[in-house]
Short mmCIF file of C-alpha atoms and ligand atoms in Angstrom, two decimals:
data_model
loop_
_atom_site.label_atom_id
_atom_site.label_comp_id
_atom_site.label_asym_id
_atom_site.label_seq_id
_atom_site.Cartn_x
_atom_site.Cartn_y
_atom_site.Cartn_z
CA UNK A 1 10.50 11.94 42.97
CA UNK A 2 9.46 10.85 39.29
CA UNK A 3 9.30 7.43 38.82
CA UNK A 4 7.36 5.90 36.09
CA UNK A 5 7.18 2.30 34.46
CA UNK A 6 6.50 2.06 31.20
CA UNK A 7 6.53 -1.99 31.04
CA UNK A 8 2.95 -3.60 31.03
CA UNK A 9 2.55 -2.74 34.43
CA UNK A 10 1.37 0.59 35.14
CA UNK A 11 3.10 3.17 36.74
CA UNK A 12 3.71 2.49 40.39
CA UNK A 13 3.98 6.22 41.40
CA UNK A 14 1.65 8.30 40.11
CA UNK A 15 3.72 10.93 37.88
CA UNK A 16 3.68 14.59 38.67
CA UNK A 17 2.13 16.98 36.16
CA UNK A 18 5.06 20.20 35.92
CA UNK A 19 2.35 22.97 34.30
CA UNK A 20 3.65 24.64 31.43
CA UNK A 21 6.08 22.36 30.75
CA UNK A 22 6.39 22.11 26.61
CA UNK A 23 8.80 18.80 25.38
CA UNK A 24 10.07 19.84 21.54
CA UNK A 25 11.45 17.09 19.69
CA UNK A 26 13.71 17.91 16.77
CA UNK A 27 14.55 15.29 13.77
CA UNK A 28 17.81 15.12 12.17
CA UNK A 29 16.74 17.17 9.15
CA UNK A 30 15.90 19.95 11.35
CA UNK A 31 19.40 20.20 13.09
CA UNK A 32 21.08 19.45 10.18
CA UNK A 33 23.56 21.99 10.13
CA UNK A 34 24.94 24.71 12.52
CA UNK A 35 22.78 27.54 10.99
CA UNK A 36 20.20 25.16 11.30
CA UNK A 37 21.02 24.63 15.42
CA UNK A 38 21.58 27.81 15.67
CA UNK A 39 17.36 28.31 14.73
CA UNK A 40 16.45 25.64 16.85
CA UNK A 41 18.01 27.08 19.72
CA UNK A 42 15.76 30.43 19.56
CA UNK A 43 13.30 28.99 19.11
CA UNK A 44 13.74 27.01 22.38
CA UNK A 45 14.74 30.37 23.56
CA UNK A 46 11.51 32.10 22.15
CA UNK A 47 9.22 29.00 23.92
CA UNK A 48 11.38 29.86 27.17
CA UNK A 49 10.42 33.68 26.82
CA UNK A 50 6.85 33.40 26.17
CA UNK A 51 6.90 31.31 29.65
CA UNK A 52 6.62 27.88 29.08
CA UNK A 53 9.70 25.46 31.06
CA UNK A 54 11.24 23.94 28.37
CA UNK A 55 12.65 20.08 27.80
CA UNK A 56 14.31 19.62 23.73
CA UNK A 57 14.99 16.30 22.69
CA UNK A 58 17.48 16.60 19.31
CA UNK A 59 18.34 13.72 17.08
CA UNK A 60 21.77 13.63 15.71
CA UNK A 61 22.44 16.00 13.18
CA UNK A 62 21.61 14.75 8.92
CA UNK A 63 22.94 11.91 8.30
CA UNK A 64 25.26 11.33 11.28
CA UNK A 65 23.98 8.14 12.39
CA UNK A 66 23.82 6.80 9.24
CA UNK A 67 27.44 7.47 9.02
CA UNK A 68 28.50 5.88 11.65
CA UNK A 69 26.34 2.65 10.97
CA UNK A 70 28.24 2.74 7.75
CA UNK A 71 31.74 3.16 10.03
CA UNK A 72 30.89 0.32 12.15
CA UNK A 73 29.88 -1.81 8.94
CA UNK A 74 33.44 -0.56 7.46
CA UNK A 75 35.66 -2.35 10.35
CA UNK A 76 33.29 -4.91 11.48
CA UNK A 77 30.89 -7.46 9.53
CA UNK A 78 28.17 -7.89 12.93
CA UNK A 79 29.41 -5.25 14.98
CA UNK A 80 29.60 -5.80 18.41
CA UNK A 81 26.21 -4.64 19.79
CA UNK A 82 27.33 -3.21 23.17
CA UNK A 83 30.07 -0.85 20.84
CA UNK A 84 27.44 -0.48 18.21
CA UNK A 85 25.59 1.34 20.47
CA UNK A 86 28.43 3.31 21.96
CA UNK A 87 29.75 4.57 18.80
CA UNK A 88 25.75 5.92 17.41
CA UNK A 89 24.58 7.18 20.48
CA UNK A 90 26.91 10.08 20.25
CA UNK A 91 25.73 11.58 17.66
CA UNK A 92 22.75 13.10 19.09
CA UNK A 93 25.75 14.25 22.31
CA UNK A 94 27.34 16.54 19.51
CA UNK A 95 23.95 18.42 18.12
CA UNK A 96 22.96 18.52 22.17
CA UNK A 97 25.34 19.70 23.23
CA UNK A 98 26.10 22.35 20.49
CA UNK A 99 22.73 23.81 20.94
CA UNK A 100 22.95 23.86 25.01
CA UNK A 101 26.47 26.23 23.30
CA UNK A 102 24.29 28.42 21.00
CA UNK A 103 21.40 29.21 23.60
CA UNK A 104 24.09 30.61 26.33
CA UNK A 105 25.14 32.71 23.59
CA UNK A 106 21.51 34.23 23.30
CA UNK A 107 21.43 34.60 27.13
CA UNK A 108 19.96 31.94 28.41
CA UNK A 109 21.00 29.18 30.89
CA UNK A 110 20.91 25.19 29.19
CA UNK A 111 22.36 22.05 30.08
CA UNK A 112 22.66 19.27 27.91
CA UNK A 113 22.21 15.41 29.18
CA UNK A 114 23.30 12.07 27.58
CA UNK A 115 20.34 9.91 27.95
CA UNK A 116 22.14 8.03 31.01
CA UNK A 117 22.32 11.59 32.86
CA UNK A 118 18.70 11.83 31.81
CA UNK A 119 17.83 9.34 33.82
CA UNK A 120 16.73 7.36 30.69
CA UNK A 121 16.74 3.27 32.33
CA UNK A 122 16.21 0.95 29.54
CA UNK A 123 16.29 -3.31 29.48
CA UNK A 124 19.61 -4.18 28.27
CA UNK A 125 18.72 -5.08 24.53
CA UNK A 126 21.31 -3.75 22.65
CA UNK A 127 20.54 -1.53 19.52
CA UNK A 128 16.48 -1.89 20.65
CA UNK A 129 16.32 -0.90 24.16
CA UNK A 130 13.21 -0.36 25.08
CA UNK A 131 12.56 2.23 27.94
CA UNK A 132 11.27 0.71 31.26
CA UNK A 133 11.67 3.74 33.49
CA UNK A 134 12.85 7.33 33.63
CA UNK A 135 14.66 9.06 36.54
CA UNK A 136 13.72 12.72 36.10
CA UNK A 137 15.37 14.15 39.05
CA UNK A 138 17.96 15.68 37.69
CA UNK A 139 15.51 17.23 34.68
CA UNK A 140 13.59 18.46 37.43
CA UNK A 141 16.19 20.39 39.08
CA UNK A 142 17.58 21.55 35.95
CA UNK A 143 14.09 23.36 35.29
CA UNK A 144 13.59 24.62 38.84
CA UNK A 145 16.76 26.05 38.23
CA UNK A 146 15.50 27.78 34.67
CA UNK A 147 17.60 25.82 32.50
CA UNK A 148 16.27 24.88 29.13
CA UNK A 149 17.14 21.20 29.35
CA UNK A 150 18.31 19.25 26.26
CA UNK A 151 17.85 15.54 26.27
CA UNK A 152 20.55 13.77 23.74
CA UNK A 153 17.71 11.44 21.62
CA UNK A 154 17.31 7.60 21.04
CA UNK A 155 19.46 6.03 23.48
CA UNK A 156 19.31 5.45 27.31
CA UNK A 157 21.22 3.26 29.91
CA UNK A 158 20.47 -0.88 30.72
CA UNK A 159 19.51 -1.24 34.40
CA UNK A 160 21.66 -4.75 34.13
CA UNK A 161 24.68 -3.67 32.75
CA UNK A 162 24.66 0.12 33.52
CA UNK A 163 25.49 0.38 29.50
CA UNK A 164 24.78 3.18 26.76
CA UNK A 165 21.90 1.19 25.40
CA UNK A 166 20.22 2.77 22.09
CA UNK A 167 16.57 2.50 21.37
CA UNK A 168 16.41 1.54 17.33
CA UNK A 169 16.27 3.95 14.26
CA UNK A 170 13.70 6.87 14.64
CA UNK A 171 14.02 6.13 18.44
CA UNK A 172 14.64 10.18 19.46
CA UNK A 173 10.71 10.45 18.75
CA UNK A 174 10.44 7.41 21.74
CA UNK A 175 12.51 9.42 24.58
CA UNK A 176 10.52 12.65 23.94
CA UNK A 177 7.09 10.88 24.26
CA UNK A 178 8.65 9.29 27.57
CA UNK A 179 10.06 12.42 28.71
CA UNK A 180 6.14 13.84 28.37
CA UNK A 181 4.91 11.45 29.86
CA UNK A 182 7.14 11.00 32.91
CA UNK A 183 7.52 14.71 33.35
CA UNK A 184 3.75 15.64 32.98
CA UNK A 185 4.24 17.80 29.84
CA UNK A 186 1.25 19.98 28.52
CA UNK A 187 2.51 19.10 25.14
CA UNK A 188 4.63 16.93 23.16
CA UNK A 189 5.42 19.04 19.63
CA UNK A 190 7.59 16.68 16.93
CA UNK A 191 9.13 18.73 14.63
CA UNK A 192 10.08 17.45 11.19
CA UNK A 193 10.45 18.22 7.78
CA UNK A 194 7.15 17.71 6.51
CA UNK A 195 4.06 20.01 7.71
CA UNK A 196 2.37 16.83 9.68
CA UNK A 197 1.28 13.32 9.13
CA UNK A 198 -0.52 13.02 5.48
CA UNK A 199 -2.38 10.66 3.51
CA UNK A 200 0.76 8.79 2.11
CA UNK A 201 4.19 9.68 2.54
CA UNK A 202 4.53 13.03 0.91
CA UNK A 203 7.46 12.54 -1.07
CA UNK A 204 5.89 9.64 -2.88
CA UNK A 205 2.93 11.11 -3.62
CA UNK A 206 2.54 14.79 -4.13
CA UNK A 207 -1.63 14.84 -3.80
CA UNK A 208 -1.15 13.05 -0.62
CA UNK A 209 -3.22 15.03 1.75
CA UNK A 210 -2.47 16.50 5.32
CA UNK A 211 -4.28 15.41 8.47
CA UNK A 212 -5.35 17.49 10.90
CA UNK A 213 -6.26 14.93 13.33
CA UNK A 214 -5.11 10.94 13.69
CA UNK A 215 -5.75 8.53 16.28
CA UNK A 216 -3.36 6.83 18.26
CA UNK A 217 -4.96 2.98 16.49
CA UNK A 218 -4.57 4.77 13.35
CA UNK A 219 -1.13 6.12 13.69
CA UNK A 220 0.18 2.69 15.86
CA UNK A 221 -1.35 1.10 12.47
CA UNK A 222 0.45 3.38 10.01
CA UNK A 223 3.94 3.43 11.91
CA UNK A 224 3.91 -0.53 12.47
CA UNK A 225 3.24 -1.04 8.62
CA UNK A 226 6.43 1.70 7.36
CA UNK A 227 5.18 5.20 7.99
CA UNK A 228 8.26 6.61 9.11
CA UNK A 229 7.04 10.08 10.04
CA UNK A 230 7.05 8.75 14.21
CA UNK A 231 8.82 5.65 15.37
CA UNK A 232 6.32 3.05 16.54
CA UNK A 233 7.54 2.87 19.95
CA UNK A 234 6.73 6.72 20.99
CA UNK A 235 3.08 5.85 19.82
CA UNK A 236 2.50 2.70 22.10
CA UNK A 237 3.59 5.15 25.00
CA UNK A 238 1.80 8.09 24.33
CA UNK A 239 -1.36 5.69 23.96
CA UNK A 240 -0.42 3.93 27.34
CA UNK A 241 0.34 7.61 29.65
CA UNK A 242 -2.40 9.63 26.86
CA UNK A 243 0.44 11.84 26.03
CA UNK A 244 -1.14 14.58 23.14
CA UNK A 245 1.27 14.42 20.32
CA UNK A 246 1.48 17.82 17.69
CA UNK A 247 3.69 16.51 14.51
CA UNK A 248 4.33 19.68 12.63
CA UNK A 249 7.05 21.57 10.49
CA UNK A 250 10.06 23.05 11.65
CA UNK A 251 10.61 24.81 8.74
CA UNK A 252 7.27 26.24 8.06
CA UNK A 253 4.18 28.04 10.57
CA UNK A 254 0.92 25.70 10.58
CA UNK A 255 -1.11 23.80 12.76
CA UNK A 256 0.33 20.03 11.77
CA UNK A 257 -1.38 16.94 12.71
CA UNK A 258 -2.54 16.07 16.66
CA UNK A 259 -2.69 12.63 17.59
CA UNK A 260 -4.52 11.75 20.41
CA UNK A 261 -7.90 9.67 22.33
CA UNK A 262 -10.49 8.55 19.45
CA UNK A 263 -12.84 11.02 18.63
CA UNK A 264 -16.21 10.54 17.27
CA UNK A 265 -15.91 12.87 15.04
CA UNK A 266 -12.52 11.89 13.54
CA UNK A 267 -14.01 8.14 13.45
CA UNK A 268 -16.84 8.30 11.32
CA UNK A 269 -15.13 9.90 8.64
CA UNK A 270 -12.23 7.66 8.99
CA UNK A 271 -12.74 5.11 6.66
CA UNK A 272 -9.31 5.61 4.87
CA UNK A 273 -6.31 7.26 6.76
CA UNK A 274 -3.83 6.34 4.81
CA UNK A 275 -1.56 4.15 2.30
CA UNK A 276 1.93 3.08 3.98
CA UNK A 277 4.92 1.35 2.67
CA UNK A 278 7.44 -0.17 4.14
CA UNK A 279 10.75 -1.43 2.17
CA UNK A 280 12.71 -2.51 5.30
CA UNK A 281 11.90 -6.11 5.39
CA UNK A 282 12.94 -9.48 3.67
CA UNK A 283 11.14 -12.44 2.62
CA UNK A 284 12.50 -15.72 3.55
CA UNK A 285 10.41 -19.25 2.83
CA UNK A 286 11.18 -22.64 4.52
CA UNK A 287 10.26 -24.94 1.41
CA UNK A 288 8.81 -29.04 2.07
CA UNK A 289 8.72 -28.72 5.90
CA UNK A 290 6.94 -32.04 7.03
CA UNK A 291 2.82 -30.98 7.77
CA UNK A 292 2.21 -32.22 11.27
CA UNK A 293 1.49 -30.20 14.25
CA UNK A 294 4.77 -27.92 16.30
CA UNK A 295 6.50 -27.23 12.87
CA UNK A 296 5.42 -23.51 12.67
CA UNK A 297 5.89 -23.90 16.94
CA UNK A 298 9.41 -24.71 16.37
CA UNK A 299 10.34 -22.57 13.55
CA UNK A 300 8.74 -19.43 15.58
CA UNK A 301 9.97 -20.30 19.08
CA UNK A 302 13.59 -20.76 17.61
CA UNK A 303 13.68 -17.25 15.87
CA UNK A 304 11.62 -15.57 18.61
CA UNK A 305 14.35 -16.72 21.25
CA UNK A 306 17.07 -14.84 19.03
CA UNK A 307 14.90 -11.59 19.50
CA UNK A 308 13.47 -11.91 15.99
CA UNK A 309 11.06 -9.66 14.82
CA UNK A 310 8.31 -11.62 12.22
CA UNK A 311 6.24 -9.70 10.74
CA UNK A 312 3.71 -11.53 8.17
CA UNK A 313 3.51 -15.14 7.85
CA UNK A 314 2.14 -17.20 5.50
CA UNK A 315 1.50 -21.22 4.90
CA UNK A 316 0.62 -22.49 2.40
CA UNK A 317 -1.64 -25.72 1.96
CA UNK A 318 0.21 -29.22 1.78
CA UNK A 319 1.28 -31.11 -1.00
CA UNK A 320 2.32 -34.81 -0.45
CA UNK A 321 2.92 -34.57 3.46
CA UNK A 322 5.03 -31.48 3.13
CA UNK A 323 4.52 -27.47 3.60
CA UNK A 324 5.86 -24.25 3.17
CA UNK A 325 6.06 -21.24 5.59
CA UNK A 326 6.92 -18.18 3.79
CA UNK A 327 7.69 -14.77 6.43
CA UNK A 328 8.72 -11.47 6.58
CA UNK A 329 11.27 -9.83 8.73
CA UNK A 330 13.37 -6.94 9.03
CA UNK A 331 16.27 -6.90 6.86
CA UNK A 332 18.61 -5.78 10.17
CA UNK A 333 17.64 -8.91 11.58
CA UNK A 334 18.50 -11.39 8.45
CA UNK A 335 22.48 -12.28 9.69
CA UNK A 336 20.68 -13.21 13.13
CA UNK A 337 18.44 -15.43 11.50
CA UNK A 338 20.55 -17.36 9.48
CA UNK A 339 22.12 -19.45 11.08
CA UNK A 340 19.13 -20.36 13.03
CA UNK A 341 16.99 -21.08 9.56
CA UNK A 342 20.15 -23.14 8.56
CA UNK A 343 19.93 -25.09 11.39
CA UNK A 344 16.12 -25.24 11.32
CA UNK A 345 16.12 -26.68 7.67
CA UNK A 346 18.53 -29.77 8.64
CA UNK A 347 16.55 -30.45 11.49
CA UNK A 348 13.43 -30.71 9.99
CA UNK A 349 14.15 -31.96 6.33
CA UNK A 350 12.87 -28.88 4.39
CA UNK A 351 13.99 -29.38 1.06
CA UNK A 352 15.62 -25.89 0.45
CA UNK A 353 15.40 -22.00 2.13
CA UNK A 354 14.67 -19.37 -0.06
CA UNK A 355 15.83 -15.49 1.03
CA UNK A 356 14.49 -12.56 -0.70
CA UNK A 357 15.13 -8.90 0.12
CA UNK A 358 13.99 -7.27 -2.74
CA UNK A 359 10.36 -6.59 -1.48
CA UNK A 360 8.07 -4.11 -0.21
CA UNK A 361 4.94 -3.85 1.85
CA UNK A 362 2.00 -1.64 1.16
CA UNK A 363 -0.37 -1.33 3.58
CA UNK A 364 -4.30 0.71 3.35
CA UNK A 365 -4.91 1.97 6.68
CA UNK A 366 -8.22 3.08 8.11
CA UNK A 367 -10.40 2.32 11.02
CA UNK A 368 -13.57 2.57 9.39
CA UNK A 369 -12.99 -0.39 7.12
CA UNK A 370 -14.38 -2.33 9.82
CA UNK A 371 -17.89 -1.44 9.20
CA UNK A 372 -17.00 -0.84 5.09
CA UNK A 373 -16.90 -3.78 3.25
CA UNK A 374 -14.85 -4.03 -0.09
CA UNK A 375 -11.85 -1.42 1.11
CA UNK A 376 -9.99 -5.03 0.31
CA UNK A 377 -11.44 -5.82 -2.69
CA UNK A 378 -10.62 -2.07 -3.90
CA UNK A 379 -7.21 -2.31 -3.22
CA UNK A 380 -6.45 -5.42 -4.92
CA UNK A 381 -8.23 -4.02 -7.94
CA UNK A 382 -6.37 -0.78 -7.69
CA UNK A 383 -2.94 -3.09 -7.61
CA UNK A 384 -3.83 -5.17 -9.89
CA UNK A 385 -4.87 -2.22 -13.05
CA UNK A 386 -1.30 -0.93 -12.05
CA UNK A 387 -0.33 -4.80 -13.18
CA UNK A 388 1.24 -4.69 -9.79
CA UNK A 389 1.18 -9.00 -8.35
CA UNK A 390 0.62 -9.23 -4.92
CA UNK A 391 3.24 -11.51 -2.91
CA UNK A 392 1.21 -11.86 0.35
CA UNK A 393 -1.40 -10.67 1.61
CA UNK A 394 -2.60 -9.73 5.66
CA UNK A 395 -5.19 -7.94 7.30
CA UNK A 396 -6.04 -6.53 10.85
CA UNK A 397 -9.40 -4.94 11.27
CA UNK A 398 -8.04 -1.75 10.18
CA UNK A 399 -5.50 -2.47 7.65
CA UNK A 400 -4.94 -4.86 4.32
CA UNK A 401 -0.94 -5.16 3.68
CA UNK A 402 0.57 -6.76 0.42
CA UNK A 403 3.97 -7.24 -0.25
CA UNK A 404 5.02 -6.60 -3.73
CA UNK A 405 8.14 -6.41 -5.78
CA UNK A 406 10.73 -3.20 -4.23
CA UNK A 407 10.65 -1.47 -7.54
CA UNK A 408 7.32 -1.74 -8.25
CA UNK A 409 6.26 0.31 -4.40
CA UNK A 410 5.70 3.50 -5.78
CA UNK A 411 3.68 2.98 -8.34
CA UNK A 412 1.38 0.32 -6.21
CA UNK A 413 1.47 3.46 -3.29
CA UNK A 414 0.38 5.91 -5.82
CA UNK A 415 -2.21 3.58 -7.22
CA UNK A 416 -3.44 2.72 -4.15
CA UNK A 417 -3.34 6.57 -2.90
CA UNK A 418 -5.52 7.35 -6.51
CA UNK A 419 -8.05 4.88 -5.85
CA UNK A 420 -9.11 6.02 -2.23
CA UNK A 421 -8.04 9.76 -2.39
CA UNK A 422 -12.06 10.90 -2.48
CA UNK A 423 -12.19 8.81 0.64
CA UNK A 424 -9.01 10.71 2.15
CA UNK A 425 -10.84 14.01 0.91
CA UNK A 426 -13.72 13.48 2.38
CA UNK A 427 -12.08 13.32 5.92
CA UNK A 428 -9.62 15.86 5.39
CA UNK A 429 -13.04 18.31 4.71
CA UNK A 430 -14.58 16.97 7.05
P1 LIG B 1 12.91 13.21 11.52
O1 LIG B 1 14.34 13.20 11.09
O2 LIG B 1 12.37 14.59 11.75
O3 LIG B 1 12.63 12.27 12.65
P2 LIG B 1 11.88 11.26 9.64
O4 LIG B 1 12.67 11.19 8.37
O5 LIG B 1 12.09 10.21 10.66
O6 LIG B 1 12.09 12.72 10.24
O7 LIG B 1 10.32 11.33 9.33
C1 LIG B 1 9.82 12.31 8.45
C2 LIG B 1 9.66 11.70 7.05
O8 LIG B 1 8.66 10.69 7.11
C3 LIG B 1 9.16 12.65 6.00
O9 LIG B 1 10.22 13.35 5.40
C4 LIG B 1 8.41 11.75 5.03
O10 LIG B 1 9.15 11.49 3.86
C5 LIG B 1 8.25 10.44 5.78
N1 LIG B 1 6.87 9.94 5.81
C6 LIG B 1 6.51 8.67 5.50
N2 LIG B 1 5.19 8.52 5.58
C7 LIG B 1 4.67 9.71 5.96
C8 LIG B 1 3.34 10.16 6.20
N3 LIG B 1 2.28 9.35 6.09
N4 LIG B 1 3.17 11.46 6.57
C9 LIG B 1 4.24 12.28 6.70
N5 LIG B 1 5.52 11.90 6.46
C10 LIG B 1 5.74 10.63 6.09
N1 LIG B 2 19.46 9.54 15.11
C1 LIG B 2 18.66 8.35 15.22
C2 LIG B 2 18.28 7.83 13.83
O1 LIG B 2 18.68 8.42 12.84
C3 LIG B 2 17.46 8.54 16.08
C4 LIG B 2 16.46 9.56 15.58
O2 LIG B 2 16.78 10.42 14.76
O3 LIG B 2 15.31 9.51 16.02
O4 LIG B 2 17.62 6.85 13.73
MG1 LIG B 3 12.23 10.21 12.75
#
């Protein structure tokens, strides 16, 4: 029996290692038509031949999901969450289950699962479930059997409601680092549509350079602050079970990026790893709040109870008595706040509430800027010849974020990407 917890608590049973077991993850690009399943499934087939058991996890196909968001925004102004979650969980049924169709027809036996069937148990957050156990039996009979098993992505089932929960955008990358982990996998391989994780997203900037090795710090760092290239999630549990993740191309041969245990090596040329951006969040400033202590207590406690995600937060000093707290959160989470900021601004007297979606964060990740001083300094300087004004600025020990204007991002990612890209180098050759 395969049990595992994935809560703060560790895992109560110790999980099983299955030897030679390979999970492949597959991104929505990479399934993105029926030629394009129709690859996928030999090469499943191929990974089945040359004798490793086999587990594929397949997002939905393109842009399904972002089609039916855009359905569910067409009849409904908040959807429902329980029927949000319904309606986009099936896309990743249809590219499932076609694939489980095109590897019979090479000659091979596959099953497709839902994420329920799975044995996927999630808490019963609605559209970002997070994964607090999975039930592998039925996997594990499936590949005693010699099925190829596919596991529909990014969604699961709440152990309170017994619900189709879903696990938040990207979230297919989560349920195959679970799947590894609960199943004992030798690998966990992510293919995308980029050749690993680089230097700055790719697309943005063309010198941006390819890593051949992160950490999981670095890459929790660069996923939390916009990287979209693996959910944030599927990084907290590979770090927690030490799952070894292999990002790499589906599209093209190459070694991609492994993420894995910190590494000496990989550490002391790590002073830059990369430059992130993130344009998913909104500003929003409470304006002449009264400055005495519990006000931020209040504000916080009120939003966090909603299931509010803040991200930066900034006060500023007082003026005559009064304050202002200026935050970030995630735009998706804006029509949950507001009518908990309107209510927070008549209770406390603030003289007005300012939104703003229209901005961007930038973030300079690195875990040697802990012993570098002046990474900060060099970034605002970089910024700031771009004639790029910074908004707000925060800092862990191995990251400096600003937020800046949404059309200004990226310019202020390639200026910031220019500025340390002998840094990047250096590692890369290294
Ligand atoms: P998938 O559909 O395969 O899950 P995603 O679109 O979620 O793919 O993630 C891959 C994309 O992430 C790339 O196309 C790239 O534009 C973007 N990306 C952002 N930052 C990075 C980065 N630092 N390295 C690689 N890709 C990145
Ligand atoms: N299909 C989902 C999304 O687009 C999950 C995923 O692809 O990881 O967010
Ligand atoms: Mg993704």
């Amino acid at each position: 029996m395969t049990t595992i917890h994935f809560e703060a608590v560790p895992a109560v049973e110790a999980h099983r290692r299955t030897p030679g077991l390979v999970v492949m993850k597959f991104g929505g690009t990479s399934v993105g038509d029926t030629d394009k399943l129709k690859r996928v499934a030999k090469r499943l087939v191929a990974a089945r031949e040359a004798g490793s058991k086999v587990v594929a996890v397949l997002s939905a196909m393109g842009k399904t999901t972002d089609e039916l968001i855009r359905l569910a925004h067409e009849v409904s102004e908040q959807p429902h969450p329980r029927e949000y979650d319904m309606l986009v969980s099936t896309g990743e049924r249809i590219s499932n289950a076609l694939c489980a169709m095109a590897i019979h027809d090479l000659g091979h036996e596959a099953v497709s699962f839902t994420g329920s069937q799975a044995g996927i148990v999630t808490d019963g957050s609605h559209t970002k479930a997070k994964i607090v156990e999975v039930r592998a039996q039925r996997i594990h009979t499936a590949l005693e059997e010699d099925k190829i098993v596919l596991v529909a992505g990014f969604q699961g089932v709440s152990t309170s409601t017994h619900d189709v929960t879903t696990l938040g955008r990207g979230g297919s990358d989560t349920t195959a680092v679970a799947l590894a982990a609960a199943l004992g996998a030798d690998a966990c391989e992510i293919f995308t549509d980029v050749p690993g994780v680089f230097t700055a997203d790719p697309r943005i900037v063309p010198t941006a350079l390819k890593l051949d090795r992160v950490t999981y710090e670095e890459m929790l760092e660069m996923s939390a602050s916009g990287a979209k290239v693996m959910a944030l999630r599927s990084i907290e549990v590979a770090r927690s079970y030490g799952v070894k993740l292999r990002v790499r191309s589906t599209f093209a041969e190459g070694e991609g990026t492994w993420i894995g245990e910190e590494d000496d090596v990989v550490l002391e040329k790590a002073i830059i790893s990369g430059v992130t951006h993130d344009t998913s969040e909104a500003k929003v400033s409470i304006i002449g709040v009264p400055d005495r202590p519990g006000i931020a207590a209040k504000v916080f406690r009120d939003l966090a109870r909603a299931g509010v995600n803040i991200d930066m937060i900034v006060q500023n000093v007082s003026q005559d008595g009064a304050a202002s707290i200026t935050f970030t959160l995630p735009k998706t989470d804006v029509p949950i706040a507001e009518p908990i900021l309107d209510s927070l601004g008549a209770e406390l007297g603030a003289s007005r509430i300012e939104r703003d979606p229209d901005i961007a964060k930038i973030s300079l990740i690195g875990a040697g800027m802990k012993s570098h001083p002046g990474v900060a300094a060099d970034m605002f300087d970089a910024l700031a010849e771009a004639g790029i004004n910074i908004e707000i600025i925060s800092t862990s020990s191995i990251r400096v974020s600003c937020v800046v204007r949404a059309d200004q991002v990226e310019r202020a990612v390639q200026a910031v990407h220019d500025r340390f890209q002998g840094f990047a180098q250096a590692r890369v050759d290294g």
